[in-house]
Amino acid sequence: MFFPTALRPRYAKWLIATGLFLMLGGCVDKPNTLERVKEDGVLRVITRNSPATYFQDRSGETGFEYELVKRFADDLGVELKIETADNLDDLFNQVGKPNGPVLAAAGLVSSDERKKQVRFSHSYLEVTPQIIYRNGQSRPTDPADLVGKKITVLKGSTHAEQLAELKQKFPGIEYEESDAVEVVDLLRMVDEGQIDLTLVDSNEVAMNQVYFTNIRVAFDLGDARSQSWAVGPGEDNSLLSEINAYLDKVQKNGTLQRLKDRYYGHVDVLGYMGATTFAQHLQQRLPKYEQHFKNYAKKEKVDWRLLAAIGYQESLWQPTVTSKTGVRGLMMLTQNTAQAMGVSNRLDPKQSIMGGAKYLAYMKDQLDDSIKEPDRTWFALAAYNVGSGHLDDARKLTAKEGLNPDKWLDVKKILPRLSQKQWYSKTRYGYARGGEPVHFVANIRRYYDILTWVTQPQLEGDQVAEGNLHVPGIDKSKPAQEPAPL
């Protein structure tokens, strides 16, 4: 193209200006991590599948870390997406990777080695490393007593780092690091005498001691340490600053303390009561609710004594109980279950019993036709406690072991495996306190037997094994927002 000589300098300047403008337009800053999370509408978090961090029960997703990080996602106005790591090394390798989780919330304690991989938030929980031994064995009282003991800890944990430091002073200390287990496995191994000792944090001991009656704390190994969340390395502090502001806020407004009290502050009051106490409650409490049990059991075609036994196991026949996991009322219904069963007030004993009867009938009706009575009743009770998803996982594991997935005697042998990493890692729904439904069913059967005996000859309704149940009307609308204290 031809331009007059006088116009060429002006055209050249125009080209240069246009080029600079285009170059500057291409240098728009990329969004930081926090901006990207909000734009995507998703907070991706990696954690551990364990009772102190994240797992699923009949209430849905739960766990101390889950609840804390779910509130953070809600504050950001985004959806929470949880991923679970196979082990601690995998967790630290994944956090901060492109298109990967931006945050690790897994009960992590900072160390010099870990600070090379990630950056840690403000602290939200103080924990103390504790040496755990089996009751009846010689109690260690100081690090020198660890020599000659069979010790196992989590691979990649700060506990392994502690033992490595101790070994320099006491060369006779030997220990194994395993990435095939979780803390709950270590406590079980001590409880059963498979290993002599383990080293875990005090919060994990507090949460699980009620399930492992033989474990004891030998001594604290060192001072209390802080648990924190972790984000990936780099200089982008946008998400970390937001996390710190959130943790400071929940510390100040009491939310954090309520979560601590709920998960770690007390032993579950609904323990397994002896026959003597049960007999006392038969006289003092059952008469208030007996007619409700009979009426709704008859309506749903279940045995009223079985329904009453569930109510006792769940709440000791106390209508205003709220558990640490937020289930409420005499039959301890979750909010979603209550809504589905047409219960508007879980603390109303009449409504609660009605909901429990409908839910038991529903659980029983959902079972495979291949499960016959009386096993069908025991399976329904197990599903009532742990959820049908975890029960299906246990049945599949039972079949793989060459046992009968339709027989309670076989499945109850396998259910406790759902709390062992080597097994739950192969299932769809992951970790569950698999021993709980076994105890749940056993206790209800015991209470049912006593109720059957004391109510003779006034038998009413069908026997457990003879009920032909229907599916109760299910309300699939969104549950109403009922306040449930932490």
Short mmCIF file of C-alpha atoms in Angstrom, two decimals:
data_model
loop_
_atom_site.label_atom_id
_atom_site.label_comp_id
_atom_site.label_asym_id
_atom_site.label_seq_id
_atom_site.Cartn_x
_atom_site.Cartn_y
_atom_site.Cartn_z
CA MET A 1 0.00 0.00 0.00
CA PHE A 2 1.29 3.49 -0.92
CA PHE A 3 1.30 6.40 1.56
CA PRO A 4 2.54 9.92 0.84
CA THR A 5 5.98 10.57 2.32
CA ALA A 6 4.64 13.14 4.81
CA LEU A 7 2.18 10.61 6.26
CA ARG A 8 4.64 7.76 6.81
CA PRO A 9 6.00 9.01 10.22
CA ARG A 10 2.49 9.58 11.50
CA TYR A 11 1.40 6.10 10.32
CA ALA A 12 4.43 4.54 11.98
CA LYS A 13 3.57 6.22 15.30
CA TRP A 14 0.02 4.94 14.98
CA LEU A 15 1.22 1.40 14.44
CA ILE A 16 3.52 1.62 17.45
CA ALA A 17 0.73 3.00 19.68
CA THR A 18 -1.68 0.32 18.51
CA GLY A 19 0.89 -2.39 19.17
CA LEU A 20 1.58 -1.09 22.66
CA PHE A 21 -2.14 -0.96 23.40
CA LEU A 22 -2.60 -4.55 22.28
CA MET A 23 0.42 -5.65 24.30
CA LEU A 24 -0.87 -3.95 27.44
CA GLY A 25 -4.29 -5.44 26.87
CA GLY A 26 -2.73 -8.89 26.85
CA CYS A 27 -1.02 -8.32 30.21
CA VAL A 28 -4.17 -8.37 32.35
CA ASP A 29 -3.38 -9.87 35.73
CA LYS A 30 -4.54 -13.46 36.25
CA PRO A 31 -7.02 -13.94 39.08
CA ASN A 32 -5.49 -14.92 42.41
CA THR A 33 -6.46 -18.13 44.19
CA LEU A 34 -9.31 -16.61 46.16
CA GLU A 35 -10.75 -14.90 43.09
CA ARG A 36 -10.52 -18.16 41.15
CA VAL A 37 -12.36 -20.07 43.89
CA LYS A 38 -15.17 -17.52 43.87
CA GLU A 39 -15.34 -17.42 40.07
CA ASP A 40 -15.52 -21.22 39.88
CA GLY A 41 -17.99 -21.36 42.75
CA VAL A 42 -16.18 -24.37 44.24
CA LEU A 43 -13.74 -24.77 47.14
CA ARG A 44 -11.72 -27.93 46.57
CA VAL A 45 -10.42 -29.39 49.83
CA ILE A 46 -8.33 -32.47 50.49
CA THR A 47 -8.59 -34.32 53.79
CA ARG A 48 -8.33 -37.74 55.44
CA ASN A 49 -11.16 -40.26 55.67
CA SER A 50 -11.21 -40.71 59.44
CA PRO A 51 -13.55 -40.03 62.39
CA ALA A 52 -11.69 -36.87 63.45
CA THR A 53 -11.61 -35.35 59.98
CA TYR A 54 -14.23 -36.47 57.45
CA PHE A 55 -16.54 -39.44 57.01
CA GLN A 56 -20.15 -40.27 56.19
CA ASP A 57 -22.73 -41.54 58.65
CA ARG A 58 -26.51 -41.66 58.68
CA SER A 59 -26.54 -37.87 59.03
CA GLY A 60 -24.53 -37.55 55.80
CA GLU A 61 -21.07 -36.00 55.60
CA THR A 62 -19.60 -35.20 58.98
CA GLY A 63 -16.39 -34.88 60.98
CA PHE A 64 -14.71 -32.03 62.84
CA GLU A 65 -12.63 -30.86 59.87
CA TYR A 66 -15.54 -31.23 57.48
CA GLU A 67 -17.85 -29.09 59.59
CA LEU A 68 -15.22 -26.41 60.06
CA VAL A 69 -14.31 -26.18 56.38
CA LYS A 70 -17.97 -26.41 55.29
CA ARG A 71 -18.69 -23.26 57.26
CA PHE A 72 -15.73 -21.60 55.53
CA ALA A 73 -17.10 -22.54 52.10
CA ASP A 74 -20.50 -21.20 53.11
CA ASP A 75 -18.88 -17.94 54.17
CA LEU A 76 -17.28 -17.68 50.74
CA GLY A 77 -20.61 -18.45 49.11
CA VAL A 78 -19.21 -21.44 47.20
CA GLU A 79 -19.80 -25.19 47.04
CA LEU A 80 -17.50 -27.45 49.04
CA LYS A 81 -15.91 -30.33 47.15
CA ILE A 82 -14.11 -32.85 49.35
CA GLU A 83 -11.33 -35.16 48.19
CA THR A 84 -9.68 -37.77 50.40
CA ALA A 85 -6.01 -38.69 50.31
CA ASP A 86 -4.76 -42.27 50.61
CA ASN A 87 -2.04 -41.16 53.01
CA LEU A 88 -0.31 -38.05 54.36
CA ASP A 89 2.39 -38.00 51.68
CA ASP A 90 -0.27 -38.03 48.99
CA LEU A 91 -2.15 -35.25 50.77
CA PHE A 92 0.83 -32.91 50.83
CA ASN A 93 1.70 -33.73 47.23
CA GLN A 94 -1.80 -32.92 45.99
CA VAL A 95 -2.55 -29.62 47.74
CA GLY A 96 -1.88 -26.62 45.56
CA LYS A 97 -1.37 -28.57 42.33
CA PRO A 98 -2.88 -27.06 39.15
CA ASN A 99 -6.59 -27.92 39.01
CA GLY A 100 -6.19 -29.71 42.32
CA PRO A 101 -7.34 -28.98 45.88
CA VAL A 102 -6.42 -25.51 47.09
CA LEU A 103 -6.68 -26.35 50.78
CA ALA A 104 -5.79 -29.25 53.07
CA ALA A 105 -7.96 -29.59 56.18
CA ALA A 106 -6.87 -32.79 57.90
CA GLY A 107 -5.73 -32.20 61.45
CA LEU A 108 -2.25 -31.16 60.33
CA VAL A 109 0.60 -30.09 62.59
CA SER A 110 3.32 -27.94 61.07
CA SER A 111 6.96 -28.98 61.05
CA ASP A 112 10.12 -27.76 59.39
CA GLU A 113 9.88 -30.50 56.76
CA ARG A 114 6.24 -29.78 56.00
CA LYS A 115 6.86 -26.06 55.70
CA LYS A 116 9.03 -26.86 52.68
CA GLN A 117 5.93 -28.16 50.91
CA VAL A 118 3.04 -26.00 52.13
CA ARG A 119 2.10 -22.89 54.06
CA PHE A 120 0.11 -23.19 57.27
CA SER A 121 -2.80 -21.13 58.56
CA HIS A 122 -3.47 -19.85 62.05
CA SER A 123 -4.05 -22.56 64.63
CA TYR A 124 -7.56 -23.78 65.47
CA LEU A 125 -6.90 -26.72 67.81
CA GLU A 126 -4.26 -27.57 70.41
CA VAL A 127 -3.40 -31.26 70.67
CA THR A 128 -0.85 -33.25 72.63
CA PRO A 129 1.00 -36.32 71.28
CA GLN A 130 0.28 -39.27 73.55
CA ILE A 131 1.82 -42.71 73.89
CA ILE A 132 -1.00 -45.30 73.99
CA TYR A 133 -0.69 -48.74 75.56
CA ARG A 134 -3.04 -51.64 76.35
CA ASN A 135 -4.65 -51.90 79.77
CA GLY A 136 -3.17 -54.81 81.71
CA GLN A 137 0.26 -54.39 80.17
CA SER A 138 3.22 -52.66 81.79
CA ARG A 139 2.69 -48.91 81.55
CA PRO A 140 5.54 -46.94 79.97
CA THR A 141 6.33 -43.80 81.96
CA ASP A 142 9.09 -42.15 79.90
CA PRO A 143 10.78 -42.44 76.47
CA ALA A 144 13.32 -44.98 77.73
CA ASP A 145 10.47 -47.43 78.29
CA LEU A 146 9.75 -47.46 74.54
CA VAL A 147 12.86 -49.54 73.91
CA GLY A 148 12.00 -53.10 72.91
CA LYS A 149 8.32 -52.36 72.24
CA LYS A 150 6.39 -53.01 69.03
CA ILE A 151 5.35 -49.53 67.89
CA THR A 152 3.46 -48.44 64.78
CA VAL A 153 2.63 -44.88 63.67
CA LEU A 154 1.28 -43.23 60.53
CA LYS A 155 3.77 -42.88 57.71
CA GLY A 156 4.71 -39.27 57.04
CA SER A 157 3.27 -38.06 60.35
CA THR A 158 4.90 -35.69 62.80
CA HIS A 159 4.71 -38.59 65.24
CA ALA A 160 7.15 -40.49 63.05
CA GLU A 161 9.42 -37.41 63.14
CA GLN A 162 9.21 -37.39 66.94
CA LEU A 163 10.19 -41.04 67.18
CA ALA A 164 13.07 -40.50 64.77
CA GLU A 165 14.41 -37.79 67.08
CA LEU A 166 13.98 -40.04 70.13
CA LYS A 167 15.83 -42.85 68.39
CA GLN A 168 18.94 -40.69 68.24
CA LYS A 169 18.93 -40.56 72.03
CA PHE A 170 17.62 -44.10 72.57
CA PRO A 171 18.93 -46.23 69.66
CA GLY A 172 17.01 -49.24 70.93
CA ILE A 173 13.67 -47.69 69.98
CA GLU A 174 12.23 -49.45 66.93
CA TYR A 175 9.04 -48.44 65.17
CA GLU A 176 7.16 -49.04 61.95
CA GLU A 177 5.59 -46.39 59.73
CA SER A 178 2.50 -47.50 57.82
CA ASP A 179 0.44 -45.79 55.14
CA ALA A 180 -2.02 -48.69 55.07
CA VAL A 181 -3.74 -47.61 58.30
CA GLU A 182 -5.41 -44.63 59.91
CA VAL A 183 -5.38 -43.52 63.55
CA VAL A 184 -8.48 -45.56 64.33
CA ASP A 185 -6.64 -48.66 63.06
CA LEU A 186 -3.67 -47.94 65.33
CA LEU A 187 -5.92 -47.63 68.38
CA ARG A 188 -7.70 -50.85 67.47
CA MET A 189 -4.36 -52.65 67.07
CA VAL A 190 -3.31 -51.59 70.56
CA ASP A 191 -6.75 -52.48 71.92
CA GLU A 192 -6.48 -55.98 70.44
CA GLY A 193 -2.84 -56.46 71.40
CA GLN A 194 -1.52 -56.57 67.83
CA ILE A 195 1.05 -53.89 68.70
CA ASP A 196 2.38 -52.72 72.05
CA LEU A 197 2.23 -48.96 71.57
CA THR A 198 1.29 -46.20 69.24
CA LEU A 199 1.64 -42.41 69.25
CA VAL A 200 -1.43 -40.32 68.38
CA ASP A 201 -2.82 -36.91 69.21
CA SER A 202 -4.98 -36.34 72.27
CA ASN A 203 -8.09 -35.33 70.31
CA GLU A 204 -8.11 -38.65 68.46
CA VAL A 205 -7.81 -40.51 71.76
CA ALA A 206 -10.70 -38.55 73.28
CA MET A 207 -12.94 -39.27 70.32
CA ASN A 208 -12.23 -42.99 70.07
CA GLN A 209 -11.55 -44.19 73.60
CA VAL A 210 -15.19 -45.12 74.17
CA TYR A 211 -14.95 -47.61 71.28
CA PHE A 212 -11.68 -49.21 72.40
CA THR A 213 -12.10 -50.02 76.07
CA ASN A 214 -8.61 -51.48 76.52
CA ILE A 215 -6.55 -48.48 75.43
CA ARG A 216 -4.93 -46.19 77.97
CA VAL A 217 -2.73 -43.08 77.82
CA ALA A 218 0.76 -43.90 79.06
CA PHE A 219 2.22 -40.37 78.97
CA ASP A 220 2.36 -37.21 76.89
CA LEU A 221 5.29 -37.10 74.51
CA GLY A 222 6.21 -33.44 74.43
CA ASP A 223 4.19 -30.26 74.67
CA ALA A 224 0.89 -29.39 73.07
CA ARG A 225 1.04 -28.53 69.37
CA SER A 226 -1.17 -26.56 67.03
CA GLN A 227 -3.27 -27.99 64.24
CA SER A 228 -3.71 -25.83 61.16
CA TRP A 229 -4.95 -25.90 57.58
CA ALA A 230 -2.47 -25.83 54.73
CA VAL A 231 -2.34 -24.23 51.28
CA GLY A 232 0.14 -24.70 48.48
CA PRO A 233 3.52 -22.97 48.27
CA GLY A 234 4.09 -19.63 46.55
CA GLU A 235 3.52 -15.94 47.15
CA ASP A 236 -0.23 -15.80 46.55
CA ASN A 237 -1.60 -15.09 50.03
CA SER A 238 -5.18 -14.32 48.99
CA LEU A 239 -6.73 -17.60 50.15
CA LEU A 240 -4.47 -17.95 53.18
CA SER A 241 -5.40 -14.48 54.41
CA GLU A 242 -9.09 -15.28 54.00
CA ILE A 243 -8.64 -18.54 55.91
CA ASN A 244 -6.86 -16.80 58.76
CA ALA A 245 -9.60 -14.17 59.00
CA TYR A 246 -12.24 -16.92 59.10
CA LEU A 247 -10.43 -18.96 61.76
CA ASP A 248 -9.96 -15.86 63.87
CA LYS A 249 -13.67 -15.11 63.53
CA VAL A 250 -14.92 -18.57 64.57
CA GLN A 251 -12.48 -18.53 67.47
CA LYS A 252 -13.91 -15.22 68.65
CA ASN A 253 -17.63 -15.92 68.12
CA GLY A 254 -17.60 -19.30 69.88
CA THR A 255 -18.30 -21.51 66.85
CA LEU A 256 -14.93 -23.21 67.13
CA GLN A 257 -15.36 -23.98 70.82
CA ARG A 258 -18.81 -25.47 70.20
CA LEU A 259 -17.36 -27.78 67.58
CA LYS A 260 -14.56 -28.80 69.94
CA ASP A 261 -17.03 -29.56 72.71
CA ARG A 262 -19.25 -31.50 70.35
CA TYR A 263 -16.54 -33.77 69.00
CA TYR A 264 -13.95 -33.93 71.75
CA GLY A 265 -15.39 -32.48 74.92
CA HIS A 266 -17.33 -35.40 76.29
CA VAL A 267 -18.01 -39.09 76.01
CA ASP A 268 -21.29 -39.96 74.34
CA VAL A 269 -23.91 -40.17 77.09
CA LEU A 270 -25.89 -42.80 75.21
CA GLY A 271 -23.67 -45.64 76.30
CA TYR A 272 -24.75 -49.25 76.56
CA MET A 273 -26.74 -49.51 79.76
CA GLY A 274 -26.96 -52.56 81.97
CA ALA A 275 -30.05 -54.61 82.54
CA THR A 276 -30.61 -53.14 86.01
CA THR A 277 -30.83 -49.58 84.74
CA PHE A 278 -33.02 -50.74 81.88
CA ALA A 279 -35.40 -52.34 84.36
CA GLN A 280 -35.63 -49.07 86.29
CA HIS A 281 -36.43 -47.16 83.11
CA LEU A 282 -39.12 -49.71 82.26
CA GLN A 283 -40.94 -48.59 85.38
CA GLN A 284 -40.22 -44.87 85.22
CA ARG A 285 -40.12 -43.90 81.55
CA LEU A 286 -41.73 -46.45 79.25
CA PRO A 287 -45.31 -45.98 80.58
CA LYS A 288 -45.29 -42.38 79.31
CA TYR A 289 -44.72 -43.47 75.68
CA GLU A 290 -45.92 -47.08 75.53
CA GLN A 291 -49.21 -46.29 73.85
CA HIS A 292 -47.48 -44.22 71.15
CA PHE A 293 -45.15 -47.14 70.44
CA LYS A 294 -48.13 -49.50 70.15
CA ASN A 295 -50.22 -47.19 67.96
CA TYR A 296 -47.54 -46.35 65.39
CA ALA A 297 -46.03 -49.84 65.37
CA LYS A 298 -49.46 -51.24 64.54
CA LYS A 299 -49.92 -48.66 61.78
CA GLU A 300 -46.56 -49.48 60.19
CA LYS A 301 -46.89 -53.23 60.90
CA VAL A 302 -43.83 -53.55 63.09
CA ASP A 303 -43.53 -55.00 66.58
CA TRP A 304 -44.05 -52.25 69.15
CA ARG A 305 -41.47 -53.77 71.50
CA LEU A 306 -38.84 -53.65 68.77
CA LEU A 307 -39.71 -50.00 68.18
CA ALA A 308 -39.51 -49.32 71.91
CA ALA A 309 -36.15 -51.08 72.09
CA ILE A 310 -34.81 -48.78 69.36
CA GLY A 311 -36.09 -45.78 71.28
CA TYR A 312 -34.29 -46.94 74.41
CA GLN A 313 -31.04 -47.59 72.61
CA GLU A 314 -31.21 -44.21 70.91
CA SER A 315 -32.27 -41.93 73.77
CA LEU A 316 -32.96 -43.99 76.90
CA TRP A 317 -36.59 -42.93 76.26
CA GLN A 318 -35.76 -39.25 76.70
CA PRO A 319 -37.67 -37.03 74.24
CA THR A 320 -35.50 -33.89 74.33
CA VAL A 321 -32.04 -35.41 73.77
CA THR A 322 -29.72 -33.93 71.12
CA SER A 323 -26.62 -35.94 70.24
CA LYS A 324 -23.19 -34.56 69.37
CA THR A 325 -23.96 -35.20 65.70
CA GLY A 326 -27.20 -33.21 65.72
CA VAL A 327 -29.75 -36.04 65.67
CA ARG A 328 -32.59 -35.30 68.05
CA GLY A 329 -35.51 -36.63 69.99
CA LEU A 330 -36.65 -39.91 71.48
CA MET A 331 -35.93 -41.84 68.26
CA MET A 332 -32.89 -39.70 67.41
CA LEU A 333 -33.93 -38.71 63.89
CA THR A 334 -31.79 -36.61 61.61
CA GLN A 335 -33.41 -33.49 60.22
CA ASN A 336 -33.61 -34.95 56.71
CA THR A 337 -35.11 -38.22 57.96
CA ALA A 338 -37.65 -36.36 60.09
CA GLN A 339 -38.73 -34.26 57.13
CA ALA A 340 -39.05 -37.30 54.89
CA MET A 341 -41.17 -39.10 57.48
CA GLY A 342 -43.47 -36.12 58.01
CA VAL A 343 -42.09 -35.07 61.41
CA SER A 344 -42.15 -31.32 61.96
CA ASN A 345 -40.89 -31.34 65.56
CA ARG A 346 -38.33 -33.99 66.46
CA LEU A 347 -38.60 -33.14 70.16
CA ASP A 348 -42.29 -34.10 70.25
CA PRO A 349 -42.16 -37.74 71.47
CA LYS A 350 -45.35 -38.70 69.64
CA GLN A 351 -44.04 -37.35 66.32
CA SER A 352 -40.61 -38.84 66.92
CA ILE A 353 -42.02 -42.32 67.55
CA MET A 354 -44.21 -41.98 64.46
CA GLY A 355 -41.17 -41.01 62.40
CA GLY A 356 -39.07 -43.82 63.83
CA ALA A 357 -41.76 -46.40 63.01
CA LYS A 358 -42.07 -45.17 59.42
CA TYR A 359 -38.31 -45.03 59.00
CA LEU A 360 -37.79 -48.57 60.30
CA ALA A 361 -40.49 -49.81 57.92
CA TYR A 362 -38.86 -47.91 55.08
CA MET A 363 -35.39 -49.27 55.83
CA LYS A 364 -36.77 -52.78 55.90
CA ASP A 365 -38.65 -52.34 52.65
CA GLN A 366 -35.53 -51.07 50.87
CA LEU A 367 -33.57 -54.24 51.53
CA ASP A 368 -33.00 -56.79 48.78
CA ASP A 369 -35.71 -59.44 48.45
CA SER A 370 -33.03 -62.08 48.96
CA ILE A 371 -32.77 -61.13 52.67
CA LYS A 372 -35.32 -63.16 54.61
CA GLU A 373 -36.54 -62.99 58.19
CA PRO A 374 -35.33 -62.84 60.87
CA ASP A 375 -32.17 -61.49 59.22
CA ARG A 376 -34.22 -58.86 57.42
CA THR A 377 -35.10 -57.21 60.73
CA TRP A 378 -31.47 -57.15 61.92
CA PHE A 379 -30.33 -55.69 58.60
CA ALA A 380 -33.01 -53.00 58.85
CA LEU A 381 -31.77 -52.10 62.33
CA ALA A 382 -28.19 -51.90 61.09
CA ALA A 383 -29.27 -49.63 58.22
CA TYR A 384 -31.25 -47.50 60.69
CA ASN A 385 -27.98 -46.96 62.57
CA VAL A 386 -25.23 -46.73 59.97
CA GLY A 387 -27.14 -46.02 56.76
CA SER A 388 -28.03 -48.28 53.84
CA GLY A 389 -24.96 -47.25 51.83
CA HIS A 390 -22.47 -48.48 54.40
CA LEU A 391 -24.54 -51.63 54.92
CA ASP A 392 -24.37 -52.35 51.19
CA ASP A 393 -20.58 -51.87 51.35
CA ALA A 394 -20.37 -54.42 54.17
CA ARG A 395 -22.51 -56.91 52.27
CA LYS A 396 -20.27 -56.64 49.22
CA LEU A 397 -17.18 -57.21 51.36
CA THR A 398 -18.96 -60.18 52.94
CA ALA A 399 -19.61 -61.73 49.54
CA LYS A 400 -15.96 -61.23 48.52
CA GLU A 401 -14.92 -63.17 51.61
CA GLY A 402 -17.04 -66.11 50.47
CA LEU A 403 -19.63 -65.54 53.18
CA ASN A 404 -23.37 -65.03 52.80
CA PRO A 405 -24.28 -61.33 52.36
CA ASP A 406 -27.91 -62.13 53.23
CA LYS A 407 -27.12 -63.54 56.67
CA TRP A 408 -26.66 -61.21 59.65
CA LEU A 409 -24.28 -63.63 61.38
CA ASP A 410 -21.89 -63.28 58.43
CA VAL A 411 -22.31 -59.57 57.72
CA LYS A 412 -21.84 -58.56 61.36
CA LYS A 413 -18.39 -60.17 61.24
CA ILE A 414 -17.45 -57.90 58.33
CA LEU A 415 -19.10 -54.60 59.36
CA PRO A 416 -16.24 -53.60 61.75
CA ARG A 417 -13.90 -53.63 58.75
CA LEU A 418 -15.51 -50.39 57.58
CA SER A 419 -13.40 -48.63 60.22
CA GLN A 420 -10.16 -50.16 58.87
CA LYS A 421 -8.44 -48.35 56.02
CA GLN A 422 -7.36 -51.48 54.17
CA TRP A 423 -11.05 -52.33 53.75
CA TYR A 424 -12.99 -49.06 53.63
CA SER A 425 -10.63 -47.70 50.98
CA LYS A 426 -12.13 -50.33 48.65
CA THR A 427 -15.74 -49.34 49.28
CA ARG A 428 -18.06 -46.80 47.73
CA TYR A 429 -19.02 -44.93 50.90
CA GLY A 430 -15.69 -45.10 52.73
CA TYR A 431 -15.09 -44.95 56.46
CA ALA A 432 -17.80 -45.83 58.96
CA ARG A 433 -17.78 -46.89 62.60
CA GLY A 434 -18.69 -50.38 61.51
CA GLY A 435 -18.64 -51.77 65.02
CA GLU A 436 -21.47 -49.46 66.09
CA PRO A 437 -24.31 -51.13 64.13
CA VAL A 438 -23.16 -54.51 65.47
CA HIS A 439 -23.47 -53.25 69.05
CA PHE A 440 -26.64 -51.37 68.12
CA VAL A 441 -28.37 -54.51 66.85
CA ALA A 442 -27.10 -56.67 69.73
CA ASN A 443 -28.35 -54.21 72.36
CA ILE A 444 -31.74 -53.76 70.71
CA ARG A 445 -32.15 -57.52 70.53
CA ARG A 446 -31.36 -57.72 74.24
CA TYR A 447 -33.84 -54.95 75.11
CA TYR A 448 -36.42 -56.51 72.81
CA ASP A 449 -36.05 -59.89 74.52
CA ILE A 450 -36.57 -58.30 77.94
CA LEU A 451 -39.58 -56.33 76.71
CA THR A 452 -41.09 -59.46 75.18
CA TRP A 453 -40.69 -61.30 78.46
CA VAL A 454 -42.10 -58.57 80.72
CA THR A 455 -45.10 -57.89 78.43
CA GLN A 456 -46.34 -61.48 78.31
CA PRO A 457 -49.13 -62.40 77.93
CA GLN A 458 -50.28 -59.07 76.48
CA LEU A 459 -48.78 -59.74 73.04
CA GLU A 460 -49.92 -57.28 70.42
CA GLY A 461 -49.17 -57.03 66.75
CA ASP A 462 -47.08 -59.27 64.54
CA GLN A 463 -43.87 -60.92 65.64
CA VAL A 464 -40.69 -59.37 64.29
CA ALA A 465 -40.20 -62.06 61.70
CA GLU A 466 -43.79 -61.92 60.44
CA GLY A 467 -44.29 -58.27 59.54
CA ASN A 468 -45.33 -57.53 55.96
CA LEU A 469 -44.25 -53.93 55.69
CA HIS A 470 -45.14 -51.26 53.20
CA VAL A 471 -43.21 -48.21 52.10
CA PRO A 472 -44.39 -45.21 54.13
CA GLY A 473 -45.23 -42.00 52.34
CA ILE A 474 -41.97 -40.14 51.71
CA ASP A 475 -41.93 -36.36 51.56
CA LYS A 476 -39.16 -35.49 49.09
CA SER A 477 -39.37 -31.74 49.54
CA LYS A 478 -36.41 -29.85 50.95
CA PRO A 479 -36.16 -30.15 54.75
CA ALA A 480 -37.29 -27.14 56.74
CA GLN A 481 -34.59 -25.20 58.53
CA GLU A 482 -34.85 -26.47 62.06
CA PRO A 483 -32.23 -25.09 64.45
CA ALA A 484 -29.94 -27.86 65.68
CA PRO A 485 -27.44 -26.86 68.34
CA LEU A 486 -23.80 -27.76 67.80
#
